Coordinates of C-alpha atoms in Angstrom, one line a residue:
X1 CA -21.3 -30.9 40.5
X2 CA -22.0 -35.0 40.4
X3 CA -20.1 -37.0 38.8
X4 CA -23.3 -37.9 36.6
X5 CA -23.9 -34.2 35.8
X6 CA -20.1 -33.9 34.3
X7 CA -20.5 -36.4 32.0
X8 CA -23.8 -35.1 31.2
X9 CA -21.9 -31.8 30.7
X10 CA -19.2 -33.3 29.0
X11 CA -21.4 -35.1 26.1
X12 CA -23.2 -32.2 25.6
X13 CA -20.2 -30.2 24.7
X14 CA -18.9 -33.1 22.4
X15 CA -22.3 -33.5 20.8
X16 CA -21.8 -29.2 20.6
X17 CA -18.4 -29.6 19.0
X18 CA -19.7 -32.6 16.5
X19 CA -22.0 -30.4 15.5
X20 CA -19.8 -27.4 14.5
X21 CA -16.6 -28.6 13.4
X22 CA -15.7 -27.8 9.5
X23 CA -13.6 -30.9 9.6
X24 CA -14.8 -34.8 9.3
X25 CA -15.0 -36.2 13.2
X26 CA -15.8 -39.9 13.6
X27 CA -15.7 -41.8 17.2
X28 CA -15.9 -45.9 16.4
X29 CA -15.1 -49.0 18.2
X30 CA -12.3 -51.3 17.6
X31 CA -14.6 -53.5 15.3
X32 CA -15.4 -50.3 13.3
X33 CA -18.8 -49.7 13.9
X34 CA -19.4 -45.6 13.8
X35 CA -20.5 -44.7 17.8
X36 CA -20.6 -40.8 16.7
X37 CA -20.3 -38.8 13.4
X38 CA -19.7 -35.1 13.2
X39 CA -23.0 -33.0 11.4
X40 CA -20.6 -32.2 8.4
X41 CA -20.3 -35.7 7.0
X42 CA -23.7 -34.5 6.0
X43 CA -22.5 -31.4 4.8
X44 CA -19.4 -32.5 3.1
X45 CA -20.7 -36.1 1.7
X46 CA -24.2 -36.1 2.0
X47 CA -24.0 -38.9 5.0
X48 CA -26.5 -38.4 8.3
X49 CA -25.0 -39.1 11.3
X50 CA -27.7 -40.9 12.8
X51 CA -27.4 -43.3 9.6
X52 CA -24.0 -43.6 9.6
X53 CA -24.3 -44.6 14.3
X54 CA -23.9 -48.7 14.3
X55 CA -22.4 -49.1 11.0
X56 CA -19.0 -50.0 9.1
X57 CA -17.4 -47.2 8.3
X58 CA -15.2 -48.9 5.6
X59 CA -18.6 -49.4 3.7
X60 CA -17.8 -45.9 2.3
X61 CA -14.0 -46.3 0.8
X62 CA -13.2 -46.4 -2.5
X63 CA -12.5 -50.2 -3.3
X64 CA -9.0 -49.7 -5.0
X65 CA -7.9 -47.8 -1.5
X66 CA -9.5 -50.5 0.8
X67 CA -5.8 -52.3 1.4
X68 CA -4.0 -49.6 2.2
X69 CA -7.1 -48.9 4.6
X70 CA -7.3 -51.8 6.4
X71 CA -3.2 -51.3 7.0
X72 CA -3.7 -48.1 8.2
X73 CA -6.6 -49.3 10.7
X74 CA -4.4 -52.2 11.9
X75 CA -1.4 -49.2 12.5
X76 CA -3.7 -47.0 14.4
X77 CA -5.3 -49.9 16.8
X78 CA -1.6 -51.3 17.4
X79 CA -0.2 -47.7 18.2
X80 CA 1.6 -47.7 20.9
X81 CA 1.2 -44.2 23.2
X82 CA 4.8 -42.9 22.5
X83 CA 4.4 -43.6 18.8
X84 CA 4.0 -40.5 16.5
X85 CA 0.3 -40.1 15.1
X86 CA 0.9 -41.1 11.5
X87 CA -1.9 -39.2 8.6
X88 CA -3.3 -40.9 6.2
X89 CA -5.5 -40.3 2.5
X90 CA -8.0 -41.8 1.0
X91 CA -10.8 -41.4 -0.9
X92 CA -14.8 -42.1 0.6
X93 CA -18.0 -42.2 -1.8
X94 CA -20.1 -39.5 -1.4
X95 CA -24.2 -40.0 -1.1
X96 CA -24.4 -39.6 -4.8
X97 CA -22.0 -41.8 -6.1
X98 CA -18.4 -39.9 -6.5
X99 CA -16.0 -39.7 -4.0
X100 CA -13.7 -37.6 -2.2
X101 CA -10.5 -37.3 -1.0
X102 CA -10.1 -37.3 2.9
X103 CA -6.8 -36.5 4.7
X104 CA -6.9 -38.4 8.0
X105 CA -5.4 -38.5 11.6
X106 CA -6.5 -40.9 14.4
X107 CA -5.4 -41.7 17.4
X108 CA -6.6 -44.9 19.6
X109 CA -8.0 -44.2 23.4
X110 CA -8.8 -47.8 25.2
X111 CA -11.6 -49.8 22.9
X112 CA -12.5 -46.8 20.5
X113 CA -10.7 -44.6 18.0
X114 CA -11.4 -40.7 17.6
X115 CA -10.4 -39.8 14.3
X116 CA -10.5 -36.5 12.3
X117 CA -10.3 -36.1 8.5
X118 CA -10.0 -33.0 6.4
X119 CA -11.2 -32.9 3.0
X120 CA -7.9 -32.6 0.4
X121 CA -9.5 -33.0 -3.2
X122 CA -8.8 -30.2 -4.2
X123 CA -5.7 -29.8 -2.9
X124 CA -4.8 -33.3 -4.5
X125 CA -5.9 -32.1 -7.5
X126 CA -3.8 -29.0 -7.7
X127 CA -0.8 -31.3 -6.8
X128 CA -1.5 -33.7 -9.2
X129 CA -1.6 -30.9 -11.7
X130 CA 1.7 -29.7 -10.5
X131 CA 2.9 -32.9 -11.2
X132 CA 1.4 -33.7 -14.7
X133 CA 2.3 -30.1 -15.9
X134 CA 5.8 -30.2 -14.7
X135 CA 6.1 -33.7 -16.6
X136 CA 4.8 -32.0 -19.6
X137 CA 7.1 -29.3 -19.3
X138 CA 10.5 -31.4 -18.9
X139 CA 8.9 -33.4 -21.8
X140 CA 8.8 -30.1 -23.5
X141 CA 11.7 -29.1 -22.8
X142 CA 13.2 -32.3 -23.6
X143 CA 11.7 -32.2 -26.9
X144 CA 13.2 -28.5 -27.4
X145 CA 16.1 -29.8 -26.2
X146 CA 16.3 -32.6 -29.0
X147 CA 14.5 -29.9 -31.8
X148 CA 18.0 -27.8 -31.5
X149 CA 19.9 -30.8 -31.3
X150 CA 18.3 -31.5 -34.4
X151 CA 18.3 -28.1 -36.2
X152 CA 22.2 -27.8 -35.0
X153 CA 22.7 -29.8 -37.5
X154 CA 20.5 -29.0 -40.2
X155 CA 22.0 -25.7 -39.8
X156 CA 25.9 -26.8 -39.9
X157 CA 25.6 -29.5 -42.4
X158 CA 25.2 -26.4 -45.3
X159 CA 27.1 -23.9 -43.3
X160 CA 30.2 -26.8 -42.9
X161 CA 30.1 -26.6 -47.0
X162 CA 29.7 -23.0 -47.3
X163 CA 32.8 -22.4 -45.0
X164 CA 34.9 -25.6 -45.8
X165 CA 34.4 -25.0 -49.5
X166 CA 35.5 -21.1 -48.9
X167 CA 38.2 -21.9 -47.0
X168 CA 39.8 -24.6 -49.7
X169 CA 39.1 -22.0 -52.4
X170 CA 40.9 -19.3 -50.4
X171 CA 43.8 -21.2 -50.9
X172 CA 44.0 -21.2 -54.4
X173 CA 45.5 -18.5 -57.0
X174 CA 42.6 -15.8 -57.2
X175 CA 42.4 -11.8 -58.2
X176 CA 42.4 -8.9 -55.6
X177 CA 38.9 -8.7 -56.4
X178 CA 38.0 -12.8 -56.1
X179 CA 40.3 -12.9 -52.7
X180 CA 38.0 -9.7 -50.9
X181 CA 34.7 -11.4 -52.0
X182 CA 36.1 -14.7 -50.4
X183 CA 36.8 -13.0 -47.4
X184 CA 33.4 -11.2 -46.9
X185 CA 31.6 -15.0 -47.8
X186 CA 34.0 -16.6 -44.8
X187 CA 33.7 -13.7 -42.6
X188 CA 29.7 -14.1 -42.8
X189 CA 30.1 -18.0 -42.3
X190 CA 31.6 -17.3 -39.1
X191 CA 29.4 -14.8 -37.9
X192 CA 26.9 -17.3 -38.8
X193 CA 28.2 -20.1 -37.2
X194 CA 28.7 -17.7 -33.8
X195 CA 25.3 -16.7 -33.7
X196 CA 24.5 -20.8 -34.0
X197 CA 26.5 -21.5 -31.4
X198 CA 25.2 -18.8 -29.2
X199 CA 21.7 -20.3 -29.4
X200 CA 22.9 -23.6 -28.4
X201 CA 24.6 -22.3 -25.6
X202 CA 21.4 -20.3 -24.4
X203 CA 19.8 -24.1 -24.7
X204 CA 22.1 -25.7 -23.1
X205 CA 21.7 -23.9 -20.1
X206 CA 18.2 -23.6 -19.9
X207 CA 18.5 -27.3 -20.3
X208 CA 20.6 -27.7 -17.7
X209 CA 23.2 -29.7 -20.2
X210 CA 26.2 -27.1 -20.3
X211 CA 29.0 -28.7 -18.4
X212 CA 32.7 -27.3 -18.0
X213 CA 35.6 -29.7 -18.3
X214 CA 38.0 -29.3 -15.5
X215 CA 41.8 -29.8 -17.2
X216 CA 45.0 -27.7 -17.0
X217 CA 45.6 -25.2 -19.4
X218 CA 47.8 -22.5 -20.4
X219 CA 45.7 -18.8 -20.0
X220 CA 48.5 -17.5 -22.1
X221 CA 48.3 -19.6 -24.7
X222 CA 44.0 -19.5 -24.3
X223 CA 43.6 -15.9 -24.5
X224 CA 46.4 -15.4 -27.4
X225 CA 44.4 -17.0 -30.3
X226 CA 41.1 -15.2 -29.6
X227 CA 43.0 -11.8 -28.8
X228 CA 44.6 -11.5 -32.1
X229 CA 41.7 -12.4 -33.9
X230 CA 40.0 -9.3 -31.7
X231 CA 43.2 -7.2 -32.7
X232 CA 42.8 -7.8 -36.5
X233 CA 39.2 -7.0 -36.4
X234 CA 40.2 -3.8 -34.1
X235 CA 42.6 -2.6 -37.0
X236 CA 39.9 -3.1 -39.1
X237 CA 38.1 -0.4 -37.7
X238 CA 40.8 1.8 -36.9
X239 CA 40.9 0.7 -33.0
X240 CA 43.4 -0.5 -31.0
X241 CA 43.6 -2.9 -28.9
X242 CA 45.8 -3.0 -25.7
X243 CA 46.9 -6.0 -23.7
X244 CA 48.2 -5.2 -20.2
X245 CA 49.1 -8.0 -17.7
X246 CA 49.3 -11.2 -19.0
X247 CA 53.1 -11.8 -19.9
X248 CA 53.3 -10.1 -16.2
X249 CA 50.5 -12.6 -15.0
X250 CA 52.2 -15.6 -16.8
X251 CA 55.8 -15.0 -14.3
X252 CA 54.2 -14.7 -11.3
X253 CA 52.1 -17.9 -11.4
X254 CA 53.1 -19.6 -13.8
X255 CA 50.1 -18.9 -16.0
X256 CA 48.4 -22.7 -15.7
X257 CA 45.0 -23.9 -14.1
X258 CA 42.7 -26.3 -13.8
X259 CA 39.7 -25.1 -15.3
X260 CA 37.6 -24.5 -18.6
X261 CA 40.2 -22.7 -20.9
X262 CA 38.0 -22.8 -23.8
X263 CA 35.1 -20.8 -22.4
X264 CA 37.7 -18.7 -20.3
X265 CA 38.1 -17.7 -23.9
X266 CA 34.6 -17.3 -25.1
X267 CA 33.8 -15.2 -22.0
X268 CA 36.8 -13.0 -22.7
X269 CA 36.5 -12.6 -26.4
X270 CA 32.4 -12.3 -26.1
X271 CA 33.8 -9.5 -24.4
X272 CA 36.5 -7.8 -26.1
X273 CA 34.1 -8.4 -29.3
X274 CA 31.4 -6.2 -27.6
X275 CA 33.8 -3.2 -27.1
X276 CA 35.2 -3.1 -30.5
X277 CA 31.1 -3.0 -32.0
X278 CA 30.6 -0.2 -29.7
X279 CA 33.4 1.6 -29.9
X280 CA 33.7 4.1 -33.4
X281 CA 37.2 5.5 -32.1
X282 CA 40.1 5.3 -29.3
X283 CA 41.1 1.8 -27.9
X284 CA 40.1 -1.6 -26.6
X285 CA 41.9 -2.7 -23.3
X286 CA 42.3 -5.9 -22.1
X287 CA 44.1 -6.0 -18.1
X288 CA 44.9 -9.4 -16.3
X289 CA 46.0 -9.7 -12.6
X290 CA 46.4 -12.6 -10.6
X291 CA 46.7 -12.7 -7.1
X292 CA 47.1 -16.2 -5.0
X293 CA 44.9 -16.6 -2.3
X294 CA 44.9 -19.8 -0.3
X295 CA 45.5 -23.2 -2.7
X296 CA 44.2 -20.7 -5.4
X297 CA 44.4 -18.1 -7.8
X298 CA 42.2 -14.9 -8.0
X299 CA 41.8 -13.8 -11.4
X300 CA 40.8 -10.8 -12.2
X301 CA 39.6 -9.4 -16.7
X302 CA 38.9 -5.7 -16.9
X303 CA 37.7 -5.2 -20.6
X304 CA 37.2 -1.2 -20.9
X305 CA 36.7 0.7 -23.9
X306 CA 36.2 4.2 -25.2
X307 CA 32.6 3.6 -26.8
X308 CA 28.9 4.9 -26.7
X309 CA 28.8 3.2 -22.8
X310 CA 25.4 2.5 -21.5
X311 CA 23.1 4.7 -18.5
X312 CA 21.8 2.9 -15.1
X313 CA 18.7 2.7 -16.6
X314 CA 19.9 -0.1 -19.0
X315 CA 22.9 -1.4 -17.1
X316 CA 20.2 -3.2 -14.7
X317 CA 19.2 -5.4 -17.3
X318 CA 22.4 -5.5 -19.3
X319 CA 23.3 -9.1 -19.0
X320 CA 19.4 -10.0 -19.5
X321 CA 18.9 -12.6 -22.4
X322 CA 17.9 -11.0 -26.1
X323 CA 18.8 -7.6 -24.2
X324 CA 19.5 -4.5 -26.3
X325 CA 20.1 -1.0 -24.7
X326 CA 17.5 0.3 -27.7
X327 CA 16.2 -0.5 -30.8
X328 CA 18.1 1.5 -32.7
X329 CA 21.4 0.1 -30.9
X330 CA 19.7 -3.1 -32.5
X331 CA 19.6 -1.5 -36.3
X332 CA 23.0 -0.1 -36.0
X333 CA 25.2 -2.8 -34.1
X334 CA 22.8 -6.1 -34.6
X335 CA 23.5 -9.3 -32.7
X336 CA 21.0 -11.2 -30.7
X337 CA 21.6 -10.0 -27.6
X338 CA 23.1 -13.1 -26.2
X339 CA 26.5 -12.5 -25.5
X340 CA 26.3 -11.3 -22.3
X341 CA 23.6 -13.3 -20.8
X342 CA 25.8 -16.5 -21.7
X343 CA 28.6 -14.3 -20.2
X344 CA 27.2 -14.2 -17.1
X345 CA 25.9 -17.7 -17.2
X346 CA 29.4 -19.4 -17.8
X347 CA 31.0 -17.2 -15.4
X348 CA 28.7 -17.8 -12.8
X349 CA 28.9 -21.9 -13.2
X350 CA 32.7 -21.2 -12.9
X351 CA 31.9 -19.8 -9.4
X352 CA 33.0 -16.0 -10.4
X353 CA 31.3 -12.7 -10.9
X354 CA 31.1 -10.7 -13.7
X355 CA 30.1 -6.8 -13.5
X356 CA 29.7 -3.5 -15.7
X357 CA 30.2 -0.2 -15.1
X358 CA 29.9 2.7 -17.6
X359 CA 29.5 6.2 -18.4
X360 CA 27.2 7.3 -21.6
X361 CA 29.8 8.9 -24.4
X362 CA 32.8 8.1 -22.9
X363 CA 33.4 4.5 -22.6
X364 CA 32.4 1.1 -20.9
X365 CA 34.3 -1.4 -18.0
X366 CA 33.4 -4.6 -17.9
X367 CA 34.6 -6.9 -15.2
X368 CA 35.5 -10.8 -14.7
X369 CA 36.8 -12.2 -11.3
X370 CA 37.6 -15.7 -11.0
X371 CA 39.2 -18.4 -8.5
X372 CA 41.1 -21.0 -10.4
X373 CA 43.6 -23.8 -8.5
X374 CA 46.7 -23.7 -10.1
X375 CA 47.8 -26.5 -12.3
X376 CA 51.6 -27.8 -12.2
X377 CA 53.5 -28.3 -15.8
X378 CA 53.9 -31.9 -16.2
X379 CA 56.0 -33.4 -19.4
X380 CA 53.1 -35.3 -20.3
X381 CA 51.1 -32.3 -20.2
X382 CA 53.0 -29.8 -22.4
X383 CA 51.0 -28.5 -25.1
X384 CA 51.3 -29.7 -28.8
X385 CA 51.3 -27.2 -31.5
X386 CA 48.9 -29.1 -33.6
X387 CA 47.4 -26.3 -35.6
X388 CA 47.4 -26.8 -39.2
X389 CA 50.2 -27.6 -41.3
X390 CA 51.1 -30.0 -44.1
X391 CA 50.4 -33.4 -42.2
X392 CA 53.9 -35.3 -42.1
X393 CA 54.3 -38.0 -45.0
X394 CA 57.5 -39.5 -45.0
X395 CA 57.1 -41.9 -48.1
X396 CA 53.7 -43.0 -48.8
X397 CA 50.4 -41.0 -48.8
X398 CA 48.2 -40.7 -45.9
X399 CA 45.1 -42.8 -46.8
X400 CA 41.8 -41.4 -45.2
X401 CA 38.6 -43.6 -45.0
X402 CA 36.1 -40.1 -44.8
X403 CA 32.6 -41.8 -43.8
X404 CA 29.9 -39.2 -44.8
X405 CA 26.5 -39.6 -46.1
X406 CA 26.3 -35.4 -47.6
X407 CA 27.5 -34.6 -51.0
X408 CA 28.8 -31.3 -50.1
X409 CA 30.5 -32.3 -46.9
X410 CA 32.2 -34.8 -48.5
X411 CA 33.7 -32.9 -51.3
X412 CA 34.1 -30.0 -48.7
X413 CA 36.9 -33.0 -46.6
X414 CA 38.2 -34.0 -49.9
X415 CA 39.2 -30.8 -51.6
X416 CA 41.2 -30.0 -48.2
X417 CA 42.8 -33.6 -48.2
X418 CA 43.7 -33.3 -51.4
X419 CA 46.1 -30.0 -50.5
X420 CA 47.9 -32.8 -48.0
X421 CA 48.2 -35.5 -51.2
X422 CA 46.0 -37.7 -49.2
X423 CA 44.5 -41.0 -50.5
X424 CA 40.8 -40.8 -49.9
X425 CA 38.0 -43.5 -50.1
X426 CA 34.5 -42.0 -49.0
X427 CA 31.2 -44.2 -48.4
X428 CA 28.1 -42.4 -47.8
X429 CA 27.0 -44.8 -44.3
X430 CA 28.5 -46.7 -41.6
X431 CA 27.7 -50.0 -43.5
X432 CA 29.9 -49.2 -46.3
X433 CA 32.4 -48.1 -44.0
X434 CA 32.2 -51.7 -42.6
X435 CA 33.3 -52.9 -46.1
X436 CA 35.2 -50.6 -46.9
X437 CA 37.6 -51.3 -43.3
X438 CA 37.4 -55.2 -44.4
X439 CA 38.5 -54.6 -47.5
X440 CA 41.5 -52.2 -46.8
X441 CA 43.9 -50.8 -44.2
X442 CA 43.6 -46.8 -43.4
X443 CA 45.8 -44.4 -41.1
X444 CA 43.1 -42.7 -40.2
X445 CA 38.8 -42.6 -40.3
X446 CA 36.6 -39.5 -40.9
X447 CA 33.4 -40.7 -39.2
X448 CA 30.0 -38.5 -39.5
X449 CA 28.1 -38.7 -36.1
X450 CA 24.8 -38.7 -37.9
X451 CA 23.8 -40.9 -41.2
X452 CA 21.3 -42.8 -42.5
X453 CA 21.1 -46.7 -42.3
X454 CA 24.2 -47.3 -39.4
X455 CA 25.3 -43.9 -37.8
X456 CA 28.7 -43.1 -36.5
X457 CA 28.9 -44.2 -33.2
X458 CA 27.5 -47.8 -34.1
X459 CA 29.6 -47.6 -37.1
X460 CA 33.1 -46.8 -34.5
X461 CA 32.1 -49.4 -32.4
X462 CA 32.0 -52.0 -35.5
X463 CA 35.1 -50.8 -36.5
X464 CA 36.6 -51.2 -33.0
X465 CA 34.8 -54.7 -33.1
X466 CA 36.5 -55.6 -36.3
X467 CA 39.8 -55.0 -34.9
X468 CA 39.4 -56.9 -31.5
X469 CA 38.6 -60.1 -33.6
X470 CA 41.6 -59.7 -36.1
X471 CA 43.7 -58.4 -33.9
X472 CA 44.6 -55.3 -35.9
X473 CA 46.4 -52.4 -35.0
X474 CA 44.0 -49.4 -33.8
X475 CA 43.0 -46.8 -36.4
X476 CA 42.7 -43.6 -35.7
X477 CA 38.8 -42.4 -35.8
X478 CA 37.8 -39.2 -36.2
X479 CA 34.3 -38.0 -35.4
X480 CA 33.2 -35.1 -37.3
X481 CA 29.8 -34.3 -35.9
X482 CA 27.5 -31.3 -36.5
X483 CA 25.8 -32.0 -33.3
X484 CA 27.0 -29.5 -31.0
X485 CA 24.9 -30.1 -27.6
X486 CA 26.6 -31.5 -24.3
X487 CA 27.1 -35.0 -24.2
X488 CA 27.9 -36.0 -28.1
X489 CA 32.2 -35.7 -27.4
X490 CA 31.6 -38.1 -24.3
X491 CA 29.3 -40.5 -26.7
X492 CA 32.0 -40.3 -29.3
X493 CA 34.8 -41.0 -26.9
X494 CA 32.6 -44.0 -25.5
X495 CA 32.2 -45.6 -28.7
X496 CA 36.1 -45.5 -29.5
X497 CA 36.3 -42.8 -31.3
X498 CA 39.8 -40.7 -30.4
X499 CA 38.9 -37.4 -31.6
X500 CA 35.7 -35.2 -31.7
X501 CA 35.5 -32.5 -34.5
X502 CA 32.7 -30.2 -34.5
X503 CA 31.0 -28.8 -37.5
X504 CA 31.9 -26.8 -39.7
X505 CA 35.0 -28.4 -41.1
X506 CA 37.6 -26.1 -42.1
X507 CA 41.5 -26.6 -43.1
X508 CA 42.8 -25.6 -40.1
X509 CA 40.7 -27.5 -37.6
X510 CA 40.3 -30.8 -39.5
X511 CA 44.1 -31.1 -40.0
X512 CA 44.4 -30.6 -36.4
X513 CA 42.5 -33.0 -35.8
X514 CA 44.5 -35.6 -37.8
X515 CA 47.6 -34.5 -36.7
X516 CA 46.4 -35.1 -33.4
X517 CA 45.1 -38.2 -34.0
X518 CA 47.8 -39.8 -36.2
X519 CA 50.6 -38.1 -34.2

């Protein structure tokens, strides 16, 4: 064969391959005039080849992607041969007046460059939509996010006075009679304010907001509180309710770990409340054991119980949100189905497992395994007893500034002040507070988080303001917030507030709170 024939050959099979390629092929010189255009320029954007031969191809971009362009065409004609072939996008008008979206590679071979484009729009598109609906779904989720922020507190402003005022009348003179209706009324409120609470968990997580503190803490003294509360409710029914392990757990490691006591505790009582609903008779069972392994401790809850126990069929989706074994499980027991879904969640960010195993009629095993690092007992971190008693007065009357814009809130804090023979002065804003700390000298501050005209955080950080210009001794501030979502206890603390007190207020946890605060 001559050498004339194989080019002939060769052009022929280019002119072949132009002709039947899906994709965008374009041969031009390095002043950009087209030599050779593929048949599907035609097909794809209405542009003959033979009109396009001789011509700029830049004519055809979209004028707003022309600088990028030219960069790109500048890249390509300086390419060096070891460089990587870079791609490129851009968008070229069709014959009727809209455009395109062309994904592009070229390469440069002496004075021409071969380049190959694929058309993307409707891949762009799709992405685009990716993007714009996952925007519109963190802003929806952001605004669902703020909605139970919102309705958090809706909710616990009234239930804070229906348990706060219940809780200062149960500890005044009343009948039999007046002291069991008082007791079903608080018992509600807190069932209530759990079923709150579990729906801003369920938020927070979805939300990605729930965050566990990581501080030393006794287990003893975490699990006590919530078992005997889970004990009385056991008697109640006629249960008991056994506790095997955790004196025994408590000597052999010292019983204190870095980690997050406090929904340690939810996890276990969420728990131990399950098996006493489900169990009519026989006994609740709580075992503990520790083993160290390594620079940690393996911690291992077995909650077991003698109740109506659950079949495979349901176990698989037992710690499924809003997850009932049946509906009439639902009519009979209740509850949103929650628990064990935020079970599973906290243990799970805590790096542990949970598990369930169970036989129908005779009883039900649930499992918690954790890996905690020990914690050392420090002087400085001994824990206080600051659980309510009469706040110490030695000669004149505690005087409380209680900042708080609701009616019934604020007589809820007053009627338990007044137990303690506290001096109270309440304003309804943080303005009034502003006057009312220039005009007077407190031991301590009741701050609301959330009022009209000055909230409490800018109202705490006038206060704090105040006192950096006067020089004045630091007043204890208290911030009593119905805002329960992650984040509001750091924003308090941030603003100089020393304490955060979440909604609803009751005796026992807003005396706490002073005494902790005025020491």
């Amino acid at each position: 064969m001559t050498q004339t024939t194989h080019h002939e050959s060769l052009a022929e099979d280019i002119s072949a391959f132009f002709d039947v390629s899906l994709d965008l092929l374009v041969i031009r010189d390095i002043d950009g005039r087209v030599l050779k255009a593929s048949r599907s320029w035609f097909t794809k954007l209405g542009h003959r080849p033979e009109d396009m031969e001789g011509g700029p191809l830049l004519r055809l971009v979209h004028p707003d992607d022309m600088p990028d362009t030219q960069k790109s065409v500048l890249e390509v004609q300086n390419r060096r041969d070891d460089d990587p072939v870079m791609g490129f996008t851009n968008r070229y008008r069709h014959v009727e007046g809209h455009y395109l979206t062309l994904e592009w590679r070229a390469q440069r071979l002496g004075d021409r460059i071969y380049g190959v484009a694929r058309d993307v729009t409707e891949r762009v598109a799709a992405d685009r939509a990716l993007v714009e609906a996952k925007a519109a779904a963190e802003a929806a989720n952001r605004a669902k996010t703020d909605f139970l922020a919102n309705i958090s507190h809706e909710i616990r402003t009234p239930l804070n006075g229906v348990i706060g005022v219940v809780d200062a009348l149960a500890r005044t003179p009343l009948s039999p009679d007046q002291a069991e209706m008082i007791g079903l009324i608080r018992d509600s409120g807190a069932t209530l304010e759990r079923l709150v609470s579990d729906f801003l968990d369920v938020a927070k997580i979805e939300a990605g907001q729930l965050e566990l503190e990581r501080r030393p803490f006794d287990l003893d003294q975490t699990l006590r509180a919530c078992i005997e509360i889970m004990r009385r409710r056991a008697v109640e029914k006629g249960l008991t309710l056994r506790v095997e392990g955790l004196d025994a757990a408590a000597r052999e490691t010292g019983g204190r770990y870095q980690g997050d006591g406090t929904r340690i505790s939810q996890v276990i009582g969420n728990l131990l409340s399950n098996a006493i609903k489900f169990t009519a008779a026989g006994a609740v069972t709580l075992r503990v054991r520790t083993e160290p392994i390594g620079d940690e401790t393996a911690i291992t809850f077995e909650i077991e119980d003698t109740g109506i126990g659950f079949d495979a069929d349901h176990a698989a989706g037992l710690f499924s949100r809003f997850h009932q074994a049946d509906a009439s499980i639902s009519r009979r027991f209740g509850g949103t189905g929650l628990g064990l879904s935020i079970c599973r969640s906290l243990v799970e960010m805590m790096g542990g497992e949970i598990s369930a195993a169970s036989t129908p009629g005779v009883g039900s095993r649930f499992t918690v395994s954790l890996r905690l690092p020990p914690a050392p007992l420090e002087p400085a971190d001994e824990p206080r007893d600051i659980l309510a008693a009469p706040i110490d007065s030695d000669s004149a009357p505690l005087r409380v500034l209680l900042v708080e814009d609701h009616p019934t809130n604020q007589r809820v804090a007053q009627l338990i002040l007044a137990t303690q023979g506290a001096e109270v002065v309440t304003v309804n804003d943080g303005l009034e507070a502003i006057d009312a700390f220039r005009a007077a000298t407190f031991d301590v501050v009741l701050m609301d988080m959330q009022m009209p005209r000055m909230d409490g955080l800018a109202a705490t950080r006038a206060l704090r303001a105040l006192e950096a210009r006067s020089g004045a001794a630091r007043t204890p501030i208290i911030m009593l917030s119905a805002n329960a979502l992650t984040g509001h206890r750091e924003q308090t603390l941030e603003a100089g507030a020393d304490l955060h007190v979440a909604k609803p207020i009751t005796a026992a946890n807003l005396l706490a709170g002073i005494q902790a605060a005025v020491g």
